[in-house]
mmCIF file of C-alpha atoms and ligand atoms in Angstrom:
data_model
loop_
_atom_site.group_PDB
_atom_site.id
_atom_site.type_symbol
_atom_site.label_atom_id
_atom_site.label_comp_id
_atom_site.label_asym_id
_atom_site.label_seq_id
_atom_site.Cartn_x
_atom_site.Cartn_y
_atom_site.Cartn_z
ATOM 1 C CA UNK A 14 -4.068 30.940 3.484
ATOM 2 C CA UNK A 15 -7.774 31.163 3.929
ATOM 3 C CA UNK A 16 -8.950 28.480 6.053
ATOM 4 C CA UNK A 17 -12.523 29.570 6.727
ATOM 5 C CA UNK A 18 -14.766 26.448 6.720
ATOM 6 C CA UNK A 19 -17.469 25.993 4.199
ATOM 7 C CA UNK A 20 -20.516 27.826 4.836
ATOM 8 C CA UNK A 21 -22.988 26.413 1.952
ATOM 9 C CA UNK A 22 -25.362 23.475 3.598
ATOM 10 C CA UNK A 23 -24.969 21.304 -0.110
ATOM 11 C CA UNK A 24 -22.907 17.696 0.307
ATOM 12 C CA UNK A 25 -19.802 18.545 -0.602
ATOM 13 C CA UNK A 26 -18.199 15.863 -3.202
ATOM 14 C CA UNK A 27 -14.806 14.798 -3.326
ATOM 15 C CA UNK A 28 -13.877 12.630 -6.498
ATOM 16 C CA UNK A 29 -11.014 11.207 -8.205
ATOM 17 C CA UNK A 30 -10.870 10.973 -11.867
ATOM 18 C CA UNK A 31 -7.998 8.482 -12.436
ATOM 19 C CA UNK A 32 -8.042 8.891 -16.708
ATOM 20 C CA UNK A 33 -6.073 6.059 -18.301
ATOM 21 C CA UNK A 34 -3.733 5.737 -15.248
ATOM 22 C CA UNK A 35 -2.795 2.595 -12.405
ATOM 23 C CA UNK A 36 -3.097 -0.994 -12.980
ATOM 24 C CA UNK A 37 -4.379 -3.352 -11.280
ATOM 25 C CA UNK A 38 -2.273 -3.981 -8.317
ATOM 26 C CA UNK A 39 -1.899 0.072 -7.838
ATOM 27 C CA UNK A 40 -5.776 -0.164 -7.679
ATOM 28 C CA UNK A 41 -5.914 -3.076 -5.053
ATOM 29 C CA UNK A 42 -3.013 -0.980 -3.339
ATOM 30 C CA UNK A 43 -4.857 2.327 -3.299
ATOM 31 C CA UNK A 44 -8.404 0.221 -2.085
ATOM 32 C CA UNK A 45 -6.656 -1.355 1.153
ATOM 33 C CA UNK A 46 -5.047 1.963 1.875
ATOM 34 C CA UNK A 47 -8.477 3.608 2.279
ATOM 35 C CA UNK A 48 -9.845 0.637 3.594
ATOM 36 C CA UNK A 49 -7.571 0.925 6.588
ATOM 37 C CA UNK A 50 -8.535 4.844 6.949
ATOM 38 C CA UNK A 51 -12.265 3.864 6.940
ATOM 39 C CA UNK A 52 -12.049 1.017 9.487
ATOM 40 C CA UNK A 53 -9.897 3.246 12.020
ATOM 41 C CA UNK A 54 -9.984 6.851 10.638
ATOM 42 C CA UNK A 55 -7.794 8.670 12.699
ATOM 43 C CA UNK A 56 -8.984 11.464 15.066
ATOM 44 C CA UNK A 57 -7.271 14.162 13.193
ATOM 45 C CA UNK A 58 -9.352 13.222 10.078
ATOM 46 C CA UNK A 59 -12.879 13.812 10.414
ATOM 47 C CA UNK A 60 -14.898 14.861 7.204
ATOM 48 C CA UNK A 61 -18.317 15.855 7.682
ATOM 49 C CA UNK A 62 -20.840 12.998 6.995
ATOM 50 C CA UNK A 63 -22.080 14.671 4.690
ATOM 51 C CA UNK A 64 -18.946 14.475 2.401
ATOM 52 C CA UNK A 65 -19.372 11.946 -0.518
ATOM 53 C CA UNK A 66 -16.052 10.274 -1.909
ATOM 54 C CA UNK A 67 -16.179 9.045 -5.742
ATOM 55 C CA UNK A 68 -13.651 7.398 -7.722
ATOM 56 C CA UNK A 69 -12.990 7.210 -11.429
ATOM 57 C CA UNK A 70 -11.172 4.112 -12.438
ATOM 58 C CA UNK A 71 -9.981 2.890 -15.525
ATOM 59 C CA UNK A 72 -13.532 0.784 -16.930
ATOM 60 C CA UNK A 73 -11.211 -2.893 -16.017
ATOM 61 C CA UNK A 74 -10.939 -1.941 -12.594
ATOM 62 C CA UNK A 75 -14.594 -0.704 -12.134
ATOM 63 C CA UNK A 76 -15.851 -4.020 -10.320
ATOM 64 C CA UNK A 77 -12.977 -4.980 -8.497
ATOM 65 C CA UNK A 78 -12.656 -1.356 -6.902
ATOM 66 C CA UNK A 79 -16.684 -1.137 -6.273
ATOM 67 C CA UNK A 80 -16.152 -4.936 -4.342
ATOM 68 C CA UNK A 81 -13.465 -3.862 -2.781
ATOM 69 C CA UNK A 82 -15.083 -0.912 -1.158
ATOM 70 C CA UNK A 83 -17.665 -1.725 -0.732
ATOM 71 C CA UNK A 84 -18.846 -1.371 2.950
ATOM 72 C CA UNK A 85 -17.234 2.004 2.816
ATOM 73 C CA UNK A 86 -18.555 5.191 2.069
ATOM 74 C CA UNK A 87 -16.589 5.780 -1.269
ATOM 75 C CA UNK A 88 -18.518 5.316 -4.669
ATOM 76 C CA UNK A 89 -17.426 4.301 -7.670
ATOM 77 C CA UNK A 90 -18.108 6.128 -11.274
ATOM 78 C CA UNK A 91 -17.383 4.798 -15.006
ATOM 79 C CA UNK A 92 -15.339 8.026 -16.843
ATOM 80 C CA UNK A 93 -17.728 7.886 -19.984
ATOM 81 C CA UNK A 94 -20.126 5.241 -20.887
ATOM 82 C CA UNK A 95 -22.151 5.463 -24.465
ATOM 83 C CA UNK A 96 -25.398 6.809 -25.263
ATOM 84 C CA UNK A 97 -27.147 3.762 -26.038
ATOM 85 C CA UNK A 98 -28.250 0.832 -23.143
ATOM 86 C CA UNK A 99 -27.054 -1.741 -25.645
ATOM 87 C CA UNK A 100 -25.981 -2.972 -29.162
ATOM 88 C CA UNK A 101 -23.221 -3.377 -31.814
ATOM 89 C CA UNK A 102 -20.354 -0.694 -30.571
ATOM 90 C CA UNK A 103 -17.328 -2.390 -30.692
ATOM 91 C CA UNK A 104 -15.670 -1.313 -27.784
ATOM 92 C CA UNK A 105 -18.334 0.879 -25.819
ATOM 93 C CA UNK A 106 -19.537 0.524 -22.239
ATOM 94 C CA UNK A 107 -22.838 1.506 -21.155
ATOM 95 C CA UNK A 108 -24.522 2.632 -18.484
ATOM 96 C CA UNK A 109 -26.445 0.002 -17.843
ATOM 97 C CA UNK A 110 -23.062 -2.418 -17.802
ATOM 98 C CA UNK A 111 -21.143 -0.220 -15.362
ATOM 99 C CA UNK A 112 -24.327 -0.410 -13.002
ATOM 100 C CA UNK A 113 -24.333 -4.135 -13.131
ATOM 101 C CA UNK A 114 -20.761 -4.116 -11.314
ATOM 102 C CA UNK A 115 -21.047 -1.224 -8.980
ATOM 103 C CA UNK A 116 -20.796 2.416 -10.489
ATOM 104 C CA UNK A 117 -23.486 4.445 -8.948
ATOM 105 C CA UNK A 118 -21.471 8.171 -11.012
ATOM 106 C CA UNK A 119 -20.329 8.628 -14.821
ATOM 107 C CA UNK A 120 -18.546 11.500 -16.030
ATOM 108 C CA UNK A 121 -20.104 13.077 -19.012
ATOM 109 C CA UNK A 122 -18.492 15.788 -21.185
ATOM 110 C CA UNK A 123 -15.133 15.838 -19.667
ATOM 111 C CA UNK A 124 -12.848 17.992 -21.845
ATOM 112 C CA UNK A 125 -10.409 15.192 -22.636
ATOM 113 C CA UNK A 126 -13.362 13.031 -24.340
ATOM 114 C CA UNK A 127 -14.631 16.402 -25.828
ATOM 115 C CA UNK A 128 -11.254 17.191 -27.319
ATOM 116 C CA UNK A 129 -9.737 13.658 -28.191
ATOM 117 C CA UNK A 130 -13.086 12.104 -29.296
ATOM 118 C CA UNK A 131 -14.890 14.559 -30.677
ATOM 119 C CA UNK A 132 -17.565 14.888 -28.075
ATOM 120 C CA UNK A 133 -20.199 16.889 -29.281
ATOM 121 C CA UNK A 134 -22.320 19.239 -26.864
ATOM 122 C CA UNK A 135 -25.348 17.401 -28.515
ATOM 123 C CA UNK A 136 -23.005 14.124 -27.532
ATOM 124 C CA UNK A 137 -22.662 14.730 -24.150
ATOM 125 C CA UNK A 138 -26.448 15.732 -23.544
ATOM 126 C CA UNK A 139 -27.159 12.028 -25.091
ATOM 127 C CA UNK A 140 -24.673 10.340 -22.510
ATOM 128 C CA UNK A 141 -25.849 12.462 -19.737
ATOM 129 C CA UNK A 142 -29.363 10.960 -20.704
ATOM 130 C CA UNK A 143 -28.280 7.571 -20.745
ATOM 131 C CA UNK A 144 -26.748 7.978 -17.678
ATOM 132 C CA UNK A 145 -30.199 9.192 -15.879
ATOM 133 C CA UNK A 146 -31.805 6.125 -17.966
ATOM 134 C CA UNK A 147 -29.108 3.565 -16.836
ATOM 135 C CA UNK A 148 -28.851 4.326 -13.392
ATOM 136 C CA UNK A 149 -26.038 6.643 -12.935
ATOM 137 C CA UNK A 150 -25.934 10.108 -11.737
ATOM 138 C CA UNK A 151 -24.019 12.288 -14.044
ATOM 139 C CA UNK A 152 -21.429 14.511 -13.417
ATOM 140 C CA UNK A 153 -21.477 16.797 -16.354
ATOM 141 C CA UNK A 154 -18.447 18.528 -16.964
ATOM 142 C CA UNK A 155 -17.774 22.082 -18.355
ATOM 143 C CA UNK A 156 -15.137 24.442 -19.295
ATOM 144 C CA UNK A 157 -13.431 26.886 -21.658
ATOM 145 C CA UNK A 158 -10.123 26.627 -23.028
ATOM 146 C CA UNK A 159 -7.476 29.274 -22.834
ATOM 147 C CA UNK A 160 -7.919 30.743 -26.242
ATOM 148 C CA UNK A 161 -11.844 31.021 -25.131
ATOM 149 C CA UNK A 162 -10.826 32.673 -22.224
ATOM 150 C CA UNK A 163 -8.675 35.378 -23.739
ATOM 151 C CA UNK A 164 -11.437 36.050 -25.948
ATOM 152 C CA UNK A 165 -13.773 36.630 -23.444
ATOM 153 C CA UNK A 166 -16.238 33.868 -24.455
ATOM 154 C CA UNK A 167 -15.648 32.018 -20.710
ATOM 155 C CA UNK A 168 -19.722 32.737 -20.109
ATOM 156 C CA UNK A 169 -20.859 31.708 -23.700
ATOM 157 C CA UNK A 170 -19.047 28.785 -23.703
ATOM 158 C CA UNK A 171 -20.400 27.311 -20.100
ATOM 159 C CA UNK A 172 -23.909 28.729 -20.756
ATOM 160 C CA UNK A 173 -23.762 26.751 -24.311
ATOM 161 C CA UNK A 174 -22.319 23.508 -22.333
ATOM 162 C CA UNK A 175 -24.643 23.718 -20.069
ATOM 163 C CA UNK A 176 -27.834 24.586 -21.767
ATOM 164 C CA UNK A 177 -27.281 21.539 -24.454
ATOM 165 C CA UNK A 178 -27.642 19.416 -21.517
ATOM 166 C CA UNK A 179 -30.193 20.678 -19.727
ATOM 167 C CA UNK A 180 -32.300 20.911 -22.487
ATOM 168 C CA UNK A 181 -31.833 17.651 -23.800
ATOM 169 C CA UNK A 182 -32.469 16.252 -20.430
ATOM 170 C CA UNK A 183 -35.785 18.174 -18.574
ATOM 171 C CA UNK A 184 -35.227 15.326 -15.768
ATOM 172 C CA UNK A 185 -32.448 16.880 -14.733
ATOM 173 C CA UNK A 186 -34.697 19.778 -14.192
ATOM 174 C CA UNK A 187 -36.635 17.932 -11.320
ATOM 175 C CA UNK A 188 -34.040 15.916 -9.472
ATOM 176 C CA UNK A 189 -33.089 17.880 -6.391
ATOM 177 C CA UNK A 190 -34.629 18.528 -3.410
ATOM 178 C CA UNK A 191 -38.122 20.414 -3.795
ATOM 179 C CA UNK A 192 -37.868 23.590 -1.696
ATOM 180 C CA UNK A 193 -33.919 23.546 -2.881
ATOM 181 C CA UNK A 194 -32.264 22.341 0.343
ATOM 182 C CA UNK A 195 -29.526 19.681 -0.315
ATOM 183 C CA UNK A 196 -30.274 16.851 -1.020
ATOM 184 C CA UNK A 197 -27.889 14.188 0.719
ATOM 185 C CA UNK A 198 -27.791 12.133 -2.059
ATOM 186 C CA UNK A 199 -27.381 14.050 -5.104
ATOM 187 C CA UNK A 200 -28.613 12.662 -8.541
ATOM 188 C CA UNK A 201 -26.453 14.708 -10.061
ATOM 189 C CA UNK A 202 -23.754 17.319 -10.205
ATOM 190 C CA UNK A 203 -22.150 19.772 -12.207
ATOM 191 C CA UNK A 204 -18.427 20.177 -12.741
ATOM 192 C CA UNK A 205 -16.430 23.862 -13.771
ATOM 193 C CA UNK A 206 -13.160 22.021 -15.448
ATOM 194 C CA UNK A 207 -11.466 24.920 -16.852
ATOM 195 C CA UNK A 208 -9.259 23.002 -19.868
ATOM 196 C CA UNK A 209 -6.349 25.236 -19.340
ATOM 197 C CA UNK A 210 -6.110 24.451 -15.433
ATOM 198 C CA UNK A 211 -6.372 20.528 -16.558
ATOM 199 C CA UNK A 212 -3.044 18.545 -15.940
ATOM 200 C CA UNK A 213 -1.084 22.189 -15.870
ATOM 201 C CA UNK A 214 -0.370 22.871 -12.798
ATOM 202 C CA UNK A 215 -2.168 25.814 -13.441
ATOM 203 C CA UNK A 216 -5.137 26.310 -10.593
ATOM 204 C CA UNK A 217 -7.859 28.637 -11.758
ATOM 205 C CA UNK A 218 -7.429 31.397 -8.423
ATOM 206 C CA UNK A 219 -10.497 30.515 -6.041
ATOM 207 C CA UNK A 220 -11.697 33.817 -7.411
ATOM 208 C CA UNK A 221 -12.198 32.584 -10.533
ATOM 209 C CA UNK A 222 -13.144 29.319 -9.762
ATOM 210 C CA UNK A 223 -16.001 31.175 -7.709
ATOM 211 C CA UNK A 224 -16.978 33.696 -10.625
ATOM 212 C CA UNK A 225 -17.739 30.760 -13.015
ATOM 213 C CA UNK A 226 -19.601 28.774 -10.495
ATOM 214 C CA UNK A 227 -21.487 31.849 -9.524
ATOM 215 C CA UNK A 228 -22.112 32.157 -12.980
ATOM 216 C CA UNK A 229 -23.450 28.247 -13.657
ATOM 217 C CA UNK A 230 -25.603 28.277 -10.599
ATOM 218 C CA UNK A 231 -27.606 31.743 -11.227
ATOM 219 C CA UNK A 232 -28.211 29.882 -15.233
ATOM 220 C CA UNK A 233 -29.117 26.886 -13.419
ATOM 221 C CA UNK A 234 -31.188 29.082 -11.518
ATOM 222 C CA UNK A 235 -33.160 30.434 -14.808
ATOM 223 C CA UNK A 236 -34.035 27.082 -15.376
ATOM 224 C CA UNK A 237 -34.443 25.260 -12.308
ATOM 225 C CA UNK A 238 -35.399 28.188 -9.591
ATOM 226 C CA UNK A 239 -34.263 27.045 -6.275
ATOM 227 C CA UNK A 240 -33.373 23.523 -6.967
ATOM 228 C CA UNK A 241 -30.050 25.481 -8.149
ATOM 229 C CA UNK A 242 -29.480 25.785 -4.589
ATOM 230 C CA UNK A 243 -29.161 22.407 -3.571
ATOM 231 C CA UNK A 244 -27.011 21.159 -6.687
ATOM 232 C CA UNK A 245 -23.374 20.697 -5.749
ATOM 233 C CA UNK A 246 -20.960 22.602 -8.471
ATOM 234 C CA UNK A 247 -17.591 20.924 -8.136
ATOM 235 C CA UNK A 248 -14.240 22.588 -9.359
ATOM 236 C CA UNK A 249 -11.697 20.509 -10.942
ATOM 237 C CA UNK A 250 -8.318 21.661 -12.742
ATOM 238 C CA UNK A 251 -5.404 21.133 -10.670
ATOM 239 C CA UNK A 252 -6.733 20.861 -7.338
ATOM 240 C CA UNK A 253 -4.529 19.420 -5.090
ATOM 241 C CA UNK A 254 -3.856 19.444 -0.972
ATOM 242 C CA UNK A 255 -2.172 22.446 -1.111
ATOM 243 C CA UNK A 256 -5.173 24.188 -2.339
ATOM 244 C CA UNK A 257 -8.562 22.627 -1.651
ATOM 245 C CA UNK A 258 -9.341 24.438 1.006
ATOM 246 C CA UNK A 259 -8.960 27.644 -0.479
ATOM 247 C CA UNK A 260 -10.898 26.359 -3.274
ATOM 248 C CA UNK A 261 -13.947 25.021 -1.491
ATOM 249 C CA UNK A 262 -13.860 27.964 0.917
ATOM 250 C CA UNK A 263 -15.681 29.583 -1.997
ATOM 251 C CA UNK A 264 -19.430 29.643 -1.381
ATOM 252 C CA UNK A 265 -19.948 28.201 -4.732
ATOM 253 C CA UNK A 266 -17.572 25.448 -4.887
ATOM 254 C CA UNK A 267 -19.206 22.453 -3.163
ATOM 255 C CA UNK A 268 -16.740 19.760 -4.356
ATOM 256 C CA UNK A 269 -13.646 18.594 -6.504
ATOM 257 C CA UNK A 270 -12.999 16.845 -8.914
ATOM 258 C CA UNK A 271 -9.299 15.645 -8.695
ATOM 259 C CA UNK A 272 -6.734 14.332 -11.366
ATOM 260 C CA UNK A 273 -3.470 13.873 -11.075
ATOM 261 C CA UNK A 274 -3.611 14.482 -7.265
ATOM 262 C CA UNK A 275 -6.172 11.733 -6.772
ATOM 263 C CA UNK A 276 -3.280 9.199 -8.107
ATOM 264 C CA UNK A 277 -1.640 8.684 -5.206
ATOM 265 C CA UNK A 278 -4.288 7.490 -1.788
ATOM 266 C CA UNK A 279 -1.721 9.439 0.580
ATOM 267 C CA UNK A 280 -2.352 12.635 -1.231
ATOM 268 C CA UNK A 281 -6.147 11.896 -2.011
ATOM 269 C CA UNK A 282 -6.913 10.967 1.745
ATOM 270 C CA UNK A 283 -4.827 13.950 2.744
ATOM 271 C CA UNK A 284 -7.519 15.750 0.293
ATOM 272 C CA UNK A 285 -10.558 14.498 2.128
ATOM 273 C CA UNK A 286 -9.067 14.995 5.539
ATOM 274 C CA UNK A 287 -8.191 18.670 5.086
ATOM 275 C CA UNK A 288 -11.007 19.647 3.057
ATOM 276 C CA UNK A 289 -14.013 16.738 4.002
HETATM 277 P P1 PGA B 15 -6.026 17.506 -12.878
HETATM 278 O O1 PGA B 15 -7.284 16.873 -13.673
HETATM 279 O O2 PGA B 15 -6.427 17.583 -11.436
HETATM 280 O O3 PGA B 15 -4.886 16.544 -13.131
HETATM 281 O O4 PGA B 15 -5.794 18.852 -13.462
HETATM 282 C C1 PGA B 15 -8.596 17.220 -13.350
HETATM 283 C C2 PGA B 15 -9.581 16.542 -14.284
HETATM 284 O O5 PGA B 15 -9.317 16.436 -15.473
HETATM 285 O O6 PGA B 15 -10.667 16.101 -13.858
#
């Protein structure tokens, strides 16, 4: 296994998307679990301070999580929110809601609301806006299925993703440190979710994880020069503690964005230990 540490200077980000899974008392669970790490973290565990931890709850657990970690150094991010700050939408949550009870992160574009909901590119570049409006730093997610794969269409797809946003959104053109060092708090980031790595068991080799974020930061860096340079490109797709480090050894991959693997704290705190 490759163990070489990191080399890249950009925060790295570990984050849990939870999807429609736990309950309550597996949330309050999971929270005292990593409250215990954070008040006596144990000498074998020490991820750089740099490291940012974000969760993904379920939206009814989204205040009692953010209160109950508060004080530590994990954030907490709403999965979707909708593209207006307000209004008649019968079962919507917006950005500026999640804000008032803690999120600081919102997923935008993940491939499950693109595929079960119909999300739109044009979609996703409105919710990414109303994130930036609301409060919330975005973490935008692309990614090409298999059958876009095998066709060879891997770069069209995440230049298309990624270009709907970007243009719908020139703020995200600015935020990030000037001369393109890192910046420690990042106001947003960029996720490479390739759909047939989601919930497979499938992990995209850190080859290829590395191609496509090579790829996304050098059309990042069309747009946005150097700023592309201090923008942290998480992977996410069956990433688990058997692989992370492999994974963010890549010079590219900055971060993670975990699923199933982010269910249990044991496993997810084994994640941020190895890999921090
Ligand atoms: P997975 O999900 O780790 O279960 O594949 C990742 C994601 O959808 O963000």
């Amino acid at each position: 296994m490759n163990t070489t540490p990191p080399t890249h200077q950009r925060p790295m980000i570990l984050a849990g998307n939870w999807k429609m899974n736990l309950r309550q008392a597996d949330c309050a669970a999971f929270a005292s679990h990593l409250q215990r790490h954070y008040a006596q973290p144990s000498h074998q565990c020490n991820p750089a301070p740099t490291t940012k931890v974000v969760l993904f709850p379920a939206f009814p657990f989204l205040a009692s999580l953010a209160s109950s970690l508060r004080g530590t150094p994990v954030e907490i991010g709403a999965q979707d929110l909708h593209q207006n700050a307000s209004g008649a939408h019968t079962g919507d949550v917006s950005a500026q809601q999640s804000r008032s009870v803690g999120a600081t992160w919102a997923l935008c574009g993940h491939s499950e609301r693109r595929q079960e909901h119909g999300e739109s590119d044009q979609l996703v570049a409105a919710k990414t806006l109303a994130a930036l409006s609301g409060g919330l730093s975005p973490m935008v997610c692309v990614g090409e299925t298999l059958a876009e794969r095998e066709a060879g269409q891997t770069e069209a797809v995440l230049g298309r993703q990624l270009h709907a946003v970007l243009d719908h959104c020139p703020a995200l053109c600015e935020l990030a440190e000037p001369d393109g060092r890192a910046s420690a708090n990042p106001d947003w980031a960029l996720a490479y979710e390739p759909v047939w790595a989601i919930g497979t068991g499938k992990t995209a080799t850190p080859d290829i994880a590395q191609q496509a974020h090579r790829f996304l930061r050098e059309r990042l860096a069309n747009r946005i020069g150097n700023l592309a340079e201090g923008l942290p490109l998480l992977y996410g797709g069956s990433a688990k503690p058997a692989n992370c480090q492999d994974l963010l050894a890549q010079p590219d991959v900055d971060g993670l964005l975990i699923g199933g693997a982010s269910l249990d704290s044991t496993s997810f705190l084994d994640m941020i230990c190895r890999c921090g």
